[in-house]
Coordinates of C-alpha atoms in Angstrom, one line a residue:
X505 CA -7.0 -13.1 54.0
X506 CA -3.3 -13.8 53.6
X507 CA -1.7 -13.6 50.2
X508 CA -0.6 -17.0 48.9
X509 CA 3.2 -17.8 49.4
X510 CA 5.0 -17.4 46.3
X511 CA 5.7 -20.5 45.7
X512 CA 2.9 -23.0 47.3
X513 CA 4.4 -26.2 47.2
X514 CA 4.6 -28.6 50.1
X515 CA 8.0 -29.0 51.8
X516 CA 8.3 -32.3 49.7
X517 CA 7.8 -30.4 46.6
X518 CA 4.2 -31.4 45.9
X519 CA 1.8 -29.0 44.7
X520 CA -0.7 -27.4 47.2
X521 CA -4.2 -27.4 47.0
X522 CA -4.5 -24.0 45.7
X523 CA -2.3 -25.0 42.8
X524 CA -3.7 -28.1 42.1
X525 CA -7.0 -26.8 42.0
X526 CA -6.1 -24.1 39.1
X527 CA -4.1 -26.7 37.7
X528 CA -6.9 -29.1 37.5
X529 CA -9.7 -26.0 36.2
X530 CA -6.9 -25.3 33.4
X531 CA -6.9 -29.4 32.2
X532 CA -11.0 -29.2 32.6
X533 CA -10.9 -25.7 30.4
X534 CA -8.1 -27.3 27.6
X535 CA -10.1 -30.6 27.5
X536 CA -13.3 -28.5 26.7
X537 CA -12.0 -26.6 24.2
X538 CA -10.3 -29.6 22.2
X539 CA -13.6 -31.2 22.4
X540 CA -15.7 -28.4 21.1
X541 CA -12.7 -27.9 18.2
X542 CA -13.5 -31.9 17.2
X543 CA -17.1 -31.5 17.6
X544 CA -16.8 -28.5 15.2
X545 CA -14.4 -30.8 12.8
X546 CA -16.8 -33.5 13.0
X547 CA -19.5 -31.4 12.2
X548 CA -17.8 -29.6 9.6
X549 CA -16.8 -32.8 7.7
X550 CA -20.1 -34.5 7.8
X551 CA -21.8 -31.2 6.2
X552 CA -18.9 -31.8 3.3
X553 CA -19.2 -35.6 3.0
X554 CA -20.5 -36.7 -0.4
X555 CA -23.7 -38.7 -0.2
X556 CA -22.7 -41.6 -2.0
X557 CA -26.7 -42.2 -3.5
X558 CA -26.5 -39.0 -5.4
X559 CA -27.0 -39.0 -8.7
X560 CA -25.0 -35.5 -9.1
X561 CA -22.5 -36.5 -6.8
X562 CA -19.7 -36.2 -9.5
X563 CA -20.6 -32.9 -10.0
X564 CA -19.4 -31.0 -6.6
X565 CA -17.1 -31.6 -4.2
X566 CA -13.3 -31.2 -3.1
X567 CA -11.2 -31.0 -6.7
X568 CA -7.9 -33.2 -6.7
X569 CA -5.1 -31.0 -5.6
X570 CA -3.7 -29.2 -8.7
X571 CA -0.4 -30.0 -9.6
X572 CA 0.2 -29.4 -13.0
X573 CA -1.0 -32.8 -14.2
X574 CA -2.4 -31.8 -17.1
X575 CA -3.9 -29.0 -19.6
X576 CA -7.3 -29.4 -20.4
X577 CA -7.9 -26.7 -22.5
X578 CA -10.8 -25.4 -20.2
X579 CA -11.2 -21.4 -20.3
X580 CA -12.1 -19.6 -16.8
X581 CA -14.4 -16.1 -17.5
X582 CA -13.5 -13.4 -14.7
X583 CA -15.6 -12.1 -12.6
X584 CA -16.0 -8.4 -13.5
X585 CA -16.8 -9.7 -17.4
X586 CA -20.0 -11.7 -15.9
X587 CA -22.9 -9.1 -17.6
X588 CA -26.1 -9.1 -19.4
X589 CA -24.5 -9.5 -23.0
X590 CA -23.6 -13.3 -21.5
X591 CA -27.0 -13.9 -20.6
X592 CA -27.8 -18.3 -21.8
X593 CA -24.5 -18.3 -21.9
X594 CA -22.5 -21.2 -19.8
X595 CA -19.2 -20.1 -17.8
X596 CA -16.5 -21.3 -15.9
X597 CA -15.5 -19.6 -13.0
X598 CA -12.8 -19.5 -10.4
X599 CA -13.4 -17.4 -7.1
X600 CA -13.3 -17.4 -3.2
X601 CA -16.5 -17.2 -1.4
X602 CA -17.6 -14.0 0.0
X603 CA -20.7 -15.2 1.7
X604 CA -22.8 -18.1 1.6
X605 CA -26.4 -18.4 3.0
X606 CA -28.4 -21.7 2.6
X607 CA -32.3 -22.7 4.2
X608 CA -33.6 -25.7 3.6
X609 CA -33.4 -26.5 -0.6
X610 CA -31.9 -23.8 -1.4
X611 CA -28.6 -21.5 -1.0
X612 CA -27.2 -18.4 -2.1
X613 CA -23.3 -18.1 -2.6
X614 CA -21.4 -14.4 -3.4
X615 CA -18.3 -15.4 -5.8
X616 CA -15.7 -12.5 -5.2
X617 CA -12.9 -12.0 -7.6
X618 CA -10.4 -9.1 -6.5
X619 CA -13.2 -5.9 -6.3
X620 CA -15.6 -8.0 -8.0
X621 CA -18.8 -10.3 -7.0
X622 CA -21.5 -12.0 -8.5
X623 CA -24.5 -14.2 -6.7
X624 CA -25.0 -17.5 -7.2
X625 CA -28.5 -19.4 -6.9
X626 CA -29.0 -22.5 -5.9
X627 CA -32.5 -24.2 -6.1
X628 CA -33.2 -28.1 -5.7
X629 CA -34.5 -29.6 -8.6
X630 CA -34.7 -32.7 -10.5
X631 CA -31.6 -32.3 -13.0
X632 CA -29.0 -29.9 -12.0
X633 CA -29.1 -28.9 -8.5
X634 CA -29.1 -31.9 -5.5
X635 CA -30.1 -31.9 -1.7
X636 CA -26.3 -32.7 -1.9
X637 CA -24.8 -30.0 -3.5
X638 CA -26.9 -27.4 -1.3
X639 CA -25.4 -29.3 1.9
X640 CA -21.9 -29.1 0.6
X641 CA -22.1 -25.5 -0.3
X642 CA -23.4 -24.3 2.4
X643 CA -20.5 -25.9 3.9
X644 CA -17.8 -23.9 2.3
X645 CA -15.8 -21.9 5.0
X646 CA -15.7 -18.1 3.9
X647 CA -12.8 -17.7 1.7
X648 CA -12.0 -20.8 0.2
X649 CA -11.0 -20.8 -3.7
X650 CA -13.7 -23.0 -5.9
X651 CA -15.0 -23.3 -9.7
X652 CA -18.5 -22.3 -10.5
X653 CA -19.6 -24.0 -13.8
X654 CA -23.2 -22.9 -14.8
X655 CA -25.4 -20.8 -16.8
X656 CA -25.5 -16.6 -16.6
X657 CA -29.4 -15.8 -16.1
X658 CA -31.5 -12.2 -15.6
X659 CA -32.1 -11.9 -11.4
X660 CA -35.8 -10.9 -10.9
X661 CA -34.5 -7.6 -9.6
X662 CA -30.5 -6.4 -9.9
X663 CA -28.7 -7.8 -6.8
X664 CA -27.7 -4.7 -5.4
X665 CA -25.0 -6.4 -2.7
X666 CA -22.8 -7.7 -5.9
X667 CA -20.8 -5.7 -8.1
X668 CA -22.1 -7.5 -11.1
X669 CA -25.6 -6.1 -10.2
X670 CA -27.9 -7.0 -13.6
X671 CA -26.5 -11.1 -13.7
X672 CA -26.0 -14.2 -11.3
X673 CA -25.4 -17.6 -12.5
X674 CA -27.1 -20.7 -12.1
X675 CA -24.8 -23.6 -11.5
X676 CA -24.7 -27.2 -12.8
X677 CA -21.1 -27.8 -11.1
X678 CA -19.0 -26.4 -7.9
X679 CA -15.8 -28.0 -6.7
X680 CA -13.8 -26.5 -4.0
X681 CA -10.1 -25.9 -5.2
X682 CA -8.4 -24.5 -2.1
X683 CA -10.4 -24.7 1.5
X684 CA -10.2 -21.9 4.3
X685 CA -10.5 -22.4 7.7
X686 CA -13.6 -22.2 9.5
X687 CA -12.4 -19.7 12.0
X688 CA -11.0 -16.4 10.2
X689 CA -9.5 -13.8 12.3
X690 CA -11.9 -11.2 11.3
X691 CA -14.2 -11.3 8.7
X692 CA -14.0 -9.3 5.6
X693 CA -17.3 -7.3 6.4
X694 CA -16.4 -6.1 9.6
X695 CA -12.7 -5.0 7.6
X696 CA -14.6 -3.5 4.8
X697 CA -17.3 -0.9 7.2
X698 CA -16.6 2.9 6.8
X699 CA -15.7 4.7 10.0
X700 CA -19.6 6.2 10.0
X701 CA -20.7 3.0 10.1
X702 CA -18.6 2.1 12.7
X703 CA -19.6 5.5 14.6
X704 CA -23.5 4.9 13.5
X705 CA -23.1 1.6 15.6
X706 CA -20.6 1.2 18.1
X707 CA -21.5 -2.6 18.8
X708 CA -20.4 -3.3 15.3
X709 CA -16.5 -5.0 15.5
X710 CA -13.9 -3.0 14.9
X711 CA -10.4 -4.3 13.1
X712 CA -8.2 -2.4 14.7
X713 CA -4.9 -1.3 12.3
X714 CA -2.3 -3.8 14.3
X715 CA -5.0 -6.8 14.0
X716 CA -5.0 -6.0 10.0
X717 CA -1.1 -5.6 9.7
X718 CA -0.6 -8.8 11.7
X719 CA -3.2 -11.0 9.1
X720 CA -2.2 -8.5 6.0
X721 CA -2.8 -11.0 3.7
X722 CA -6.5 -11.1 4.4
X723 CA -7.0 -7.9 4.8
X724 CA -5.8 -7.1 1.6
X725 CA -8.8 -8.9 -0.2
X726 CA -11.2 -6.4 0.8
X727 CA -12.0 -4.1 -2.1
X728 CA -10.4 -0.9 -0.7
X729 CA -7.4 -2.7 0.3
X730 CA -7.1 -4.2 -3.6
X731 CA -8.0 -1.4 -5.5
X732 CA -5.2 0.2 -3.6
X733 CA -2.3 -1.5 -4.7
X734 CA -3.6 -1.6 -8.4
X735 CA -3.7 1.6 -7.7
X736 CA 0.0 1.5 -6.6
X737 CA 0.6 -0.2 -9.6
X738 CA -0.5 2.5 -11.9
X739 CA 1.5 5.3 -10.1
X740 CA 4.9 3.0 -10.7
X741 CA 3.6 2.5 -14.8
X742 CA 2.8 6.4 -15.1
X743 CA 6.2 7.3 -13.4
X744 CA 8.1 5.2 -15.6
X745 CA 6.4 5.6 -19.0
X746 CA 5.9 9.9 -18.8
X747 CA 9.4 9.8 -18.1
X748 CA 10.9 7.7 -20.8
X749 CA 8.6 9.4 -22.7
X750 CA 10.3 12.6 -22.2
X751 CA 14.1 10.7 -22.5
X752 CA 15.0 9.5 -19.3
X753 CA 16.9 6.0 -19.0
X754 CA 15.8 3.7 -16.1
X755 CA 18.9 2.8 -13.8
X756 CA 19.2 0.5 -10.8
X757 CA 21.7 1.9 -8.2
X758 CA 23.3 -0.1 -5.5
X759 CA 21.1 -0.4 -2.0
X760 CA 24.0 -1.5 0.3
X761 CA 26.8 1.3 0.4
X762 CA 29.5 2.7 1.9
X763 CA 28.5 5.8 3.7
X764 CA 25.2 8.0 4.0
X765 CA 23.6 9.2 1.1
X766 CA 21.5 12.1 2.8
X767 CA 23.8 12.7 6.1
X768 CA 22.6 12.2 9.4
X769 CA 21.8 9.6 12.1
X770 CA 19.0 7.7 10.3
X771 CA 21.0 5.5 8.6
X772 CA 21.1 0.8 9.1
X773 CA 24.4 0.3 9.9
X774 CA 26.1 -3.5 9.3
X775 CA 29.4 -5.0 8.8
X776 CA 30.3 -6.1 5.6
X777 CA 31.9 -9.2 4.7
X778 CA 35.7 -8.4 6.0
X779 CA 35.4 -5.2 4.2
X780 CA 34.1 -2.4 7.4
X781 CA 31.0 -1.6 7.8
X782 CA 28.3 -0.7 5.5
X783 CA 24.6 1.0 5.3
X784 CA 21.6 0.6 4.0
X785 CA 21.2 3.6 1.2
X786 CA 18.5 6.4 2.7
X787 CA 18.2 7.3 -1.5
X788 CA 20.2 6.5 -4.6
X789 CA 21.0 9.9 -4.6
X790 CA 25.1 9.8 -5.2
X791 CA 24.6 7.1 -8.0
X792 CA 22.0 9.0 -9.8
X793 CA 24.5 11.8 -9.6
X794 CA 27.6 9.5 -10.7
X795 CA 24.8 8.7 -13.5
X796 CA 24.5 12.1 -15.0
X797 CA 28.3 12.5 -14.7
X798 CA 28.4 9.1 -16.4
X799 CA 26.6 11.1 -19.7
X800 CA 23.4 9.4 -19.7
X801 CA 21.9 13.1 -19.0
X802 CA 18.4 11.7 -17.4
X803 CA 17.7 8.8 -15.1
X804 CA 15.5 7.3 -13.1
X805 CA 14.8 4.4 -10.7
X806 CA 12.2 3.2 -9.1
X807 CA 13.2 1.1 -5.8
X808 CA 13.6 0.5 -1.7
X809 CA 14.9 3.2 0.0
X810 CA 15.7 2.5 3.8
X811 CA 15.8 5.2 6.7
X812 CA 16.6 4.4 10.6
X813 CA 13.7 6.8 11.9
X814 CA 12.2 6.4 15.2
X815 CA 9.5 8.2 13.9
X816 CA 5.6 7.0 14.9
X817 CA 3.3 9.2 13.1
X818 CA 1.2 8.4 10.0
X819 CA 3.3 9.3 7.3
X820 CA 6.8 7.6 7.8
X821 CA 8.2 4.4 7.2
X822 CA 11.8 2.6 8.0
X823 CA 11.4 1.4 4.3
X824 CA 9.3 2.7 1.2
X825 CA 9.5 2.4 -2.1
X826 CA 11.1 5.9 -4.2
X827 CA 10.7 6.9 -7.3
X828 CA 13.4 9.2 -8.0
X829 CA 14.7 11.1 -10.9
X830 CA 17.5 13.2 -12.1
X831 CA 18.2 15.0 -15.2
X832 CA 21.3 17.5 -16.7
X833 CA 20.2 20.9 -16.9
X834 CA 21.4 23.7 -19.3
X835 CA 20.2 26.8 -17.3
X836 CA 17.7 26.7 -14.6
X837 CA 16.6 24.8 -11.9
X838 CA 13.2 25.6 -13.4
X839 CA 13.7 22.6 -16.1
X840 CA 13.4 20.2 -13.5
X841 CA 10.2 21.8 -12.2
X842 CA 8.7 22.0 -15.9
X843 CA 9.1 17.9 -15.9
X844 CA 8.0 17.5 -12.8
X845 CA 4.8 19.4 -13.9
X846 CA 4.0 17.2 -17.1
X847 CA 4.9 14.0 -14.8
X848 CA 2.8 14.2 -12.1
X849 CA -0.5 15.7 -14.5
X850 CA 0.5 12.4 -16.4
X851 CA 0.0 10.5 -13.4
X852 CA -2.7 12.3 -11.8
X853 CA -4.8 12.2 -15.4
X854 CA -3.9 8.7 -15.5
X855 CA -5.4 8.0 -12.2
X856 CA -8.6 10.4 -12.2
X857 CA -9.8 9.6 -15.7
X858 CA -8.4 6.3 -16.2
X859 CA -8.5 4.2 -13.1
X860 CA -11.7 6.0 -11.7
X861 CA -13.6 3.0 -10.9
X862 CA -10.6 1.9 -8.4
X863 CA -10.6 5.4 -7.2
X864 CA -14.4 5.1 -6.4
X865 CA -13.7 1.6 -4.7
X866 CA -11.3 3.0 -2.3
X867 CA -13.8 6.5 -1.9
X868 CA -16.6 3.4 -0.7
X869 CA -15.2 2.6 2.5
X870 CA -12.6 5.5 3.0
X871 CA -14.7 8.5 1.6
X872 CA -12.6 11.6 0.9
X873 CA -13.1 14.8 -1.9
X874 CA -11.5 13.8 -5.5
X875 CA -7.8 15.4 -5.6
X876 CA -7.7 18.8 -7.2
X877 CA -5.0 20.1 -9.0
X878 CA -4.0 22.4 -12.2
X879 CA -2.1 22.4 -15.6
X880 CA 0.6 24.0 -15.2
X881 CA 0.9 23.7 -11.6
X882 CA 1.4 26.4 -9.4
X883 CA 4.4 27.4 -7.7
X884 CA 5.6 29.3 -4.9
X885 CA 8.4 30.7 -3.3
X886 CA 9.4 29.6 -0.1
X887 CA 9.5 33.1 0.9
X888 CA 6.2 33.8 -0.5
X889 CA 5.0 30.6 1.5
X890 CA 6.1 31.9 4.5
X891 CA 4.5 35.7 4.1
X892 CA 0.3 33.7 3.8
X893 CA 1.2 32.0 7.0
X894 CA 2.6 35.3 8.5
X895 CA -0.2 36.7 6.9
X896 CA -2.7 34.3 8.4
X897 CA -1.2 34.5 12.2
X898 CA 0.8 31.9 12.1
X899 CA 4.6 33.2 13.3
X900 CA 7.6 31.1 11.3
X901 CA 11.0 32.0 11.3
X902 CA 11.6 32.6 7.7
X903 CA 14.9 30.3 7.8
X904 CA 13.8 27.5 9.5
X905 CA 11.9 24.1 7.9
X906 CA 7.8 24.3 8.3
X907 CA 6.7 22.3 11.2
X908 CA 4.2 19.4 9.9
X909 CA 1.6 21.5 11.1
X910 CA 2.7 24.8 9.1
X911 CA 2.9 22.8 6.1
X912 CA -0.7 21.4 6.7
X913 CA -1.8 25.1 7.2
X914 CA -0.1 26.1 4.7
X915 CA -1.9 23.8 2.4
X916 CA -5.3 25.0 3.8
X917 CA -4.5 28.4 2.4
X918 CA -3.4 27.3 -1.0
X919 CA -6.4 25.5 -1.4
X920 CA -8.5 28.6 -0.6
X921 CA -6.5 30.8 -2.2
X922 CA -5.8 28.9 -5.7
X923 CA -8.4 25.8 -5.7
X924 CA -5.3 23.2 -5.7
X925 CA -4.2 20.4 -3.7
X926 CA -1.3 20.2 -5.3
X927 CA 1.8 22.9 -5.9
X928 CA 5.7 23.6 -5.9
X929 CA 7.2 25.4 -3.3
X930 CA 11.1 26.6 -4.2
X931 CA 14.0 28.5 -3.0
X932 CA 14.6 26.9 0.5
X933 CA 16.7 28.1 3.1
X934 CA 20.0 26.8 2.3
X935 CA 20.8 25.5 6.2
X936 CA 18.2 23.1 6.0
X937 CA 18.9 21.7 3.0
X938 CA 21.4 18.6 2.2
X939 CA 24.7 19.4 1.7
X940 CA 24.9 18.2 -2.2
X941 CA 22.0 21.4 -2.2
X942 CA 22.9 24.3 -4.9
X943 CA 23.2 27.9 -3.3
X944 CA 21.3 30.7 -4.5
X945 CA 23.8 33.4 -6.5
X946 CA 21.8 35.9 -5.2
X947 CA 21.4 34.9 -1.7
X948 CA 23.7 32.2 -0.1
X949 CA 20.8 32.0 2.5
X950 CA 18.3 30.6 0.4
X951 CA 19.5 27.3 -2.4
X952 CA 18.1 26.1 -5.5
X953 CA 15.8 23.7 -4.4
X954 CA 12.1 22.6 -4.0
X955 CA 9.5 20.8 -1.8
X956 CA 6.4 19.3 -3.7
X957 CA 2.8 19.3 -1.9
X958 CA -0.5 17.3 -1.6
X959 CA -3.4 17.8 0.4
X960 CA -1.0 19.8 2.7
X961 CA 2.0 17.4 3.0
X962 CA 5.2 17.0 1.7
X963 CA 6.0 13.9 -0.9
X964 CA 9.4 15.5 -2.9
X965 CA 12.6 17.1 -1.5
X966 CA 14.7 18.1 -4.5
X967 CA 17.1 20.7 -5.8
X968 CA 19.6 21.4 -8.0
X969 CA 23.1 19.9 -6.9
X970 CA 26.4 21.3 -6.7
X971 CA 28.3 20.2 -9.6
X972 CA 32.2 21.6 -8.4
X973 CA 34.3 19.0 -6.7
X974 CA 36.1 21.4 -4.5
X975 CA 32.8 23.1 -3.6
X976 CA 31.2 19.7 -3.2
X977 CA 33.7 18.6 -0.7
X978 CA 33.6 21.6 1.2
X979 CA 29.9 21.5 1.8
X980 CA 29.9 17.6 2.8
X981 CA 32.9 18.7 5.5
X982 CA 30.5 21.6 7.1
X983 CA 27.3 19.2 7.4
X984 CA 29.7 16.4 9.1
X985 CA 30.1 14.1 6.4
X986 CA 32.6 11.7 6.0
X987 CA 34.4 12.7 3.3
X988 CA 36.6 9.8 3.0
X989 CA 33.4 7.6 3.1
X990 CA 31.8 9.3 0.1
X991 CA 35.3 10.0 -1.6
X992 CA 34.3 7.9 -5.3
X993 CA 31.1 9.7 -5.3
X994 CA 33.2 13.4 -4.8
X995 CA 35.6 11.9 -7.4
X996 CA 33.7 11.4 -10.2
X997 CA 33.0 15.0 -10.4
X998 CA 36.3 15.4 -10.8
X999 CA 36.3 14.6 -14.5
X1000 CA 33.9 17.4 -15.8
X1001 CA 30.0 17.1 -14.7
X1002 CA 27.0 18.7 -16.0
X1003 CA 24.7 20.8 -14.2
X1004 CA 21.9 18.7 -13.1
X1005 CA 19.3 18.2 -10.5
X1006 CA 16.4 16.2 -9.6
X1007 CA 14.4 14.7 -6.6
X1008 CA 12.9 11.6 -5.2
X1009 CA 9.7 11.1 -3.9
X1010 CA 8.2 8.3 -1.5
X1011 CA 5.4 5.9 -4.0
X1012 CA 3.5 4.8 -0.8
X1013 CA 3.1 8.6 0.5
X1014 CA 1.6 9.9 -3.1
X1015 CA -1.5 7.0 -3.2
X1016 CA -1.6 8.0 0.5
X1017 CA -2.4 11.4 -0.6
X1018 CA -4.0 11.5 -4.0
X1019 CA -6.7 9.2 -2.1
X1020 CA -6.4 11.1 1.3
X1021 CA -6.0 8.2 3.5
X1022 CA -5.2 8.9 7.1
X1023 CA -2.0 6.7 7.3
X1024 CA 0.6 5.6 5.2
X1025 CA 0.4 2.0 6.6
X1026 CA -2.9 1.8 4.1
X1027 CA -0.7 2.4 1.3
X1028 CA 2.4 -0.1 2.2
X1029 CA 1.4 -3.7 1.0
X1030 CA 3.5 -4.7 4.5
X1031 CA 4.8 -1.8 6.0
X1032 CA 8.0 -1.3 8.1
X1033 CA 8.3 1.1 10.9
X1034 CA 10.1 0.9 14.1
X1035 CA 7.8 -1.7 15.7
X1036 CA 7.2 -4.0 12.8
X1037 CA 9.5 -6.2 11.0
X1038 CA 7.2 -9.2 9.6
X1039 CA 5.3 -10.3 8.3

């Protein structure tokens, strides 16, 4: 058979049969689908009508939209408080529906609150409970946002598919605050299965990672996804309090500058105003500096930091959140280690011990070994790092950075060796090293600085940083900086500076790797990288 002409119309310009034929199957197709969407509608909105002869009927149904009319004094009991202690007690609760199942006179609804669920029975009786109000419930697209009003009571047996396992309630009122659509782009129990599951039984859905970024806001209500950002949450409140705790000021630095902060290509370039252009800053790194030479001796900041990375692995982001540090020292490098040490056995105490139930929500779906590590933490030389790889058979120059791999290795034989996943390695080449890096006294080779591990991977690149104008400037010419761009920043250590150093370290790559998640998009509430911009 001959291919179709490109363009099939008749010398008049009418449409030829072949295209009026698809054009006509498309119209049947469009019309079929709009009438199976009102069908649906119709459907929908005869299951939610109120049965005007219902002697309940004022006690379910669609609430008035709430607009701040008025305060009622009425006081809503959260979910994760629902237990036995409440038991003939009458509550008030406000929560989306998780699942709903309904037969004939009677229906049972799952109330989810953030990580939390409880069951609610419906039975048809006489007083409390209508043919009506089972109709309507069952009714309720997955999702929506309504009030609960009844009575906690002891289940015949716990209900082992709800959080709040030894109590359900038995309502006397439900009204829907906020409606869902019918049709969700996935549903919250195919996003909440474990890879095994998955693996167990391939016909089971799959939500794929680009399908959860692009409805984020959905798939954040699954109980990993939430307990993940409180999660977050705590990191950012451990950070700041262990650190003020041991006297450090919280500063907020300036994100659009006038040159690099860390050198290199990876830098968001724009004009500003009619002033030249401008970047986005890849740390606060100069101003934390200009801080200490400012005498407030130890800072910190939590906030965006932006690099231009074409990277598309599973640990980098155009944008992530740092928190970074930086403190005066009177000796050693080592002072910044020794806080580093009590901050991060702060944090990981605070997260082990104190947040554990979150910890074990996230382990439900994405199971992983609890993170190990020590008081004090160990710490290693760079050389020494280098001599168990060589040691192990795996060939590094001893002046070059570790390969993503040699650091994962590496972290293999630390864990063996020392029963850590967590541990300092110092004394780093000084070529590979920015160009604000210290040198070593004894060997020009090597610089004052530090890497920080977990689970095998890097999360903090810090040092101690050259203090000396002259020797500043120097070092910022031989790594191809623009002096003139960074000139203010060179200045201020013009006017006597402190010796001082510190690090930064990325917030969403630490829950990534306290929690061993396989990708740092889990651990961005809407992550950019270099194919996502929204939402």
């Amino acid at each position: 058979m001959a291919d179709e002409p490109m363009n099939p119309t008749t010398p008049d310009g009418e449409m030829s049969k072949a295209q009026l034929k698809k054009l006509k199957a498309k119209q049947e197709k469009e019309a079929y689908k709009a009438a199976k969407a009102a069908a649906r509608e119709e459907q929908d909105a005869s299951a939610s009508a109120m049965d005007e002869n219902d002697p309940l009927k004022e006690n379910y149904g669609d609430m008035r939209m709430v607009q701040s009319v008025e305060v009622t004094g009425k006081k809503w009991t959260r979910v994760e408080a629902l237990n036995e202690q409440l038991v003939g007690e009458v509550v008030l609760v406000r929560a989306r529906v998780h699942t709903v199942r309904a037969k004939g006179k009677s229906a049972f609804l799952v109330l989810r609150q953030r990580t939390s669920t409880v069951q609610v029975v419906f039975f048809v009786n006489d007083t409390t409970i209508s043919k009506g109000m089972v109709k309507y419930v069952a009714s309720l697209p997955k999702e929506s946002i309504i009030d609960v009003e009844g009575t906690i009571t002891t289940p015949e047996a716990p209900v082992d598919g709800c959080t709040q396992r030894m109590v359900e309630i038995a309502p006397t009122k439900v009204f829907c605050v906020s409606k869902s659509e019918q049709r969700l782009p996935f549903t919250l129990e195919d996003a909440t299965r474990t890879e095994a599951e998955l693996e167990a039984n391939p016909e089971l859905p799959r939500v794929g990672q680009d399908v959860r970024l692009d409805n984020r806001v959905l798939d954040l209500r699954t109980p990993a996804n939430n307990a993940i950002f409180r999660l977050q949450s705590s990191v950012c409140q451990l950070f700041r309090s262990a650190l003020m705790t041991q006297g450090f000021t919280e500063i907020h630095t300036p994100k659009m500058i006038g040159g690099t902060s860390e050198g290199g290509a990876a830098v968001f370039r724009f004009q500003y105003m009619n002033l030249g252009p401008g970047c986005l800053a890849q740390s606060p790194q100069l101003y934390k500096q200009m801080a200490i030479c400012a005498d407030l001796e130890r800072v910190f900041e939590i906030g965006p930091v932006f690099r231009a990375e074409d990277s598309h692995t599973h640990r980098h982001l155009c944008e992530f959140t740092g928190l970074d540090m930086e403190m005066q020292i009177y000796e050693h490098y080592f002072e910044v280690l020794d806080v580093l040490d009590t901050l991060f056995v702060t944090m990981f105490d605070g997260l082990s011990k104190d947040n554990a139930d979150l910890v074990s929500t996230v382990f439900s779906q994405y199971p992983n070994t609890p993170f190990k590590y020590s008081s004090p933490s160990l710490r290693l030389t760079f050389e020494e790092g280098v001599a168990m790889l060589h040691a192990a058979g795996v060939m590094v120059d001893p002046f070059e950075d570790l390969s993503t791999a040699d650091e994962r290795t590496l972290g293999k034989l630390v864990k063996e060796k020392y029963d850590t996943d967590f541990y300092m390695l110092h004394r780093y080449p000084a070529k590979i090293r920015p160009f604000y890096t210290m040198p070593c006294p004894d060997d020009p080779r090597y610089s004052n600085s530090f890497d920080i591990f977990m689970r095998g991977e890097e999360i903090i690149s810090g040092a101690q940083r050259i203090h000396e104008a002259d020797m500043l400037e120097q070092r910022a010419g031989e790594c191809g900086i623009e002096v003139d761009t960074i000139q203010s920043y060179i200045d201020s250590f013009k006017l006597g500076a402190s010796p001082h150093g510190g690090c930064g370290v990325g917030l969403e790559r630490v829950v990534m790797l306290f929690l061993g998640l396989n990708n740092i998009r889990k651990s961005s509430m809407f992550p950019r990288d270099p194919k996502r911009l929204t939402p």
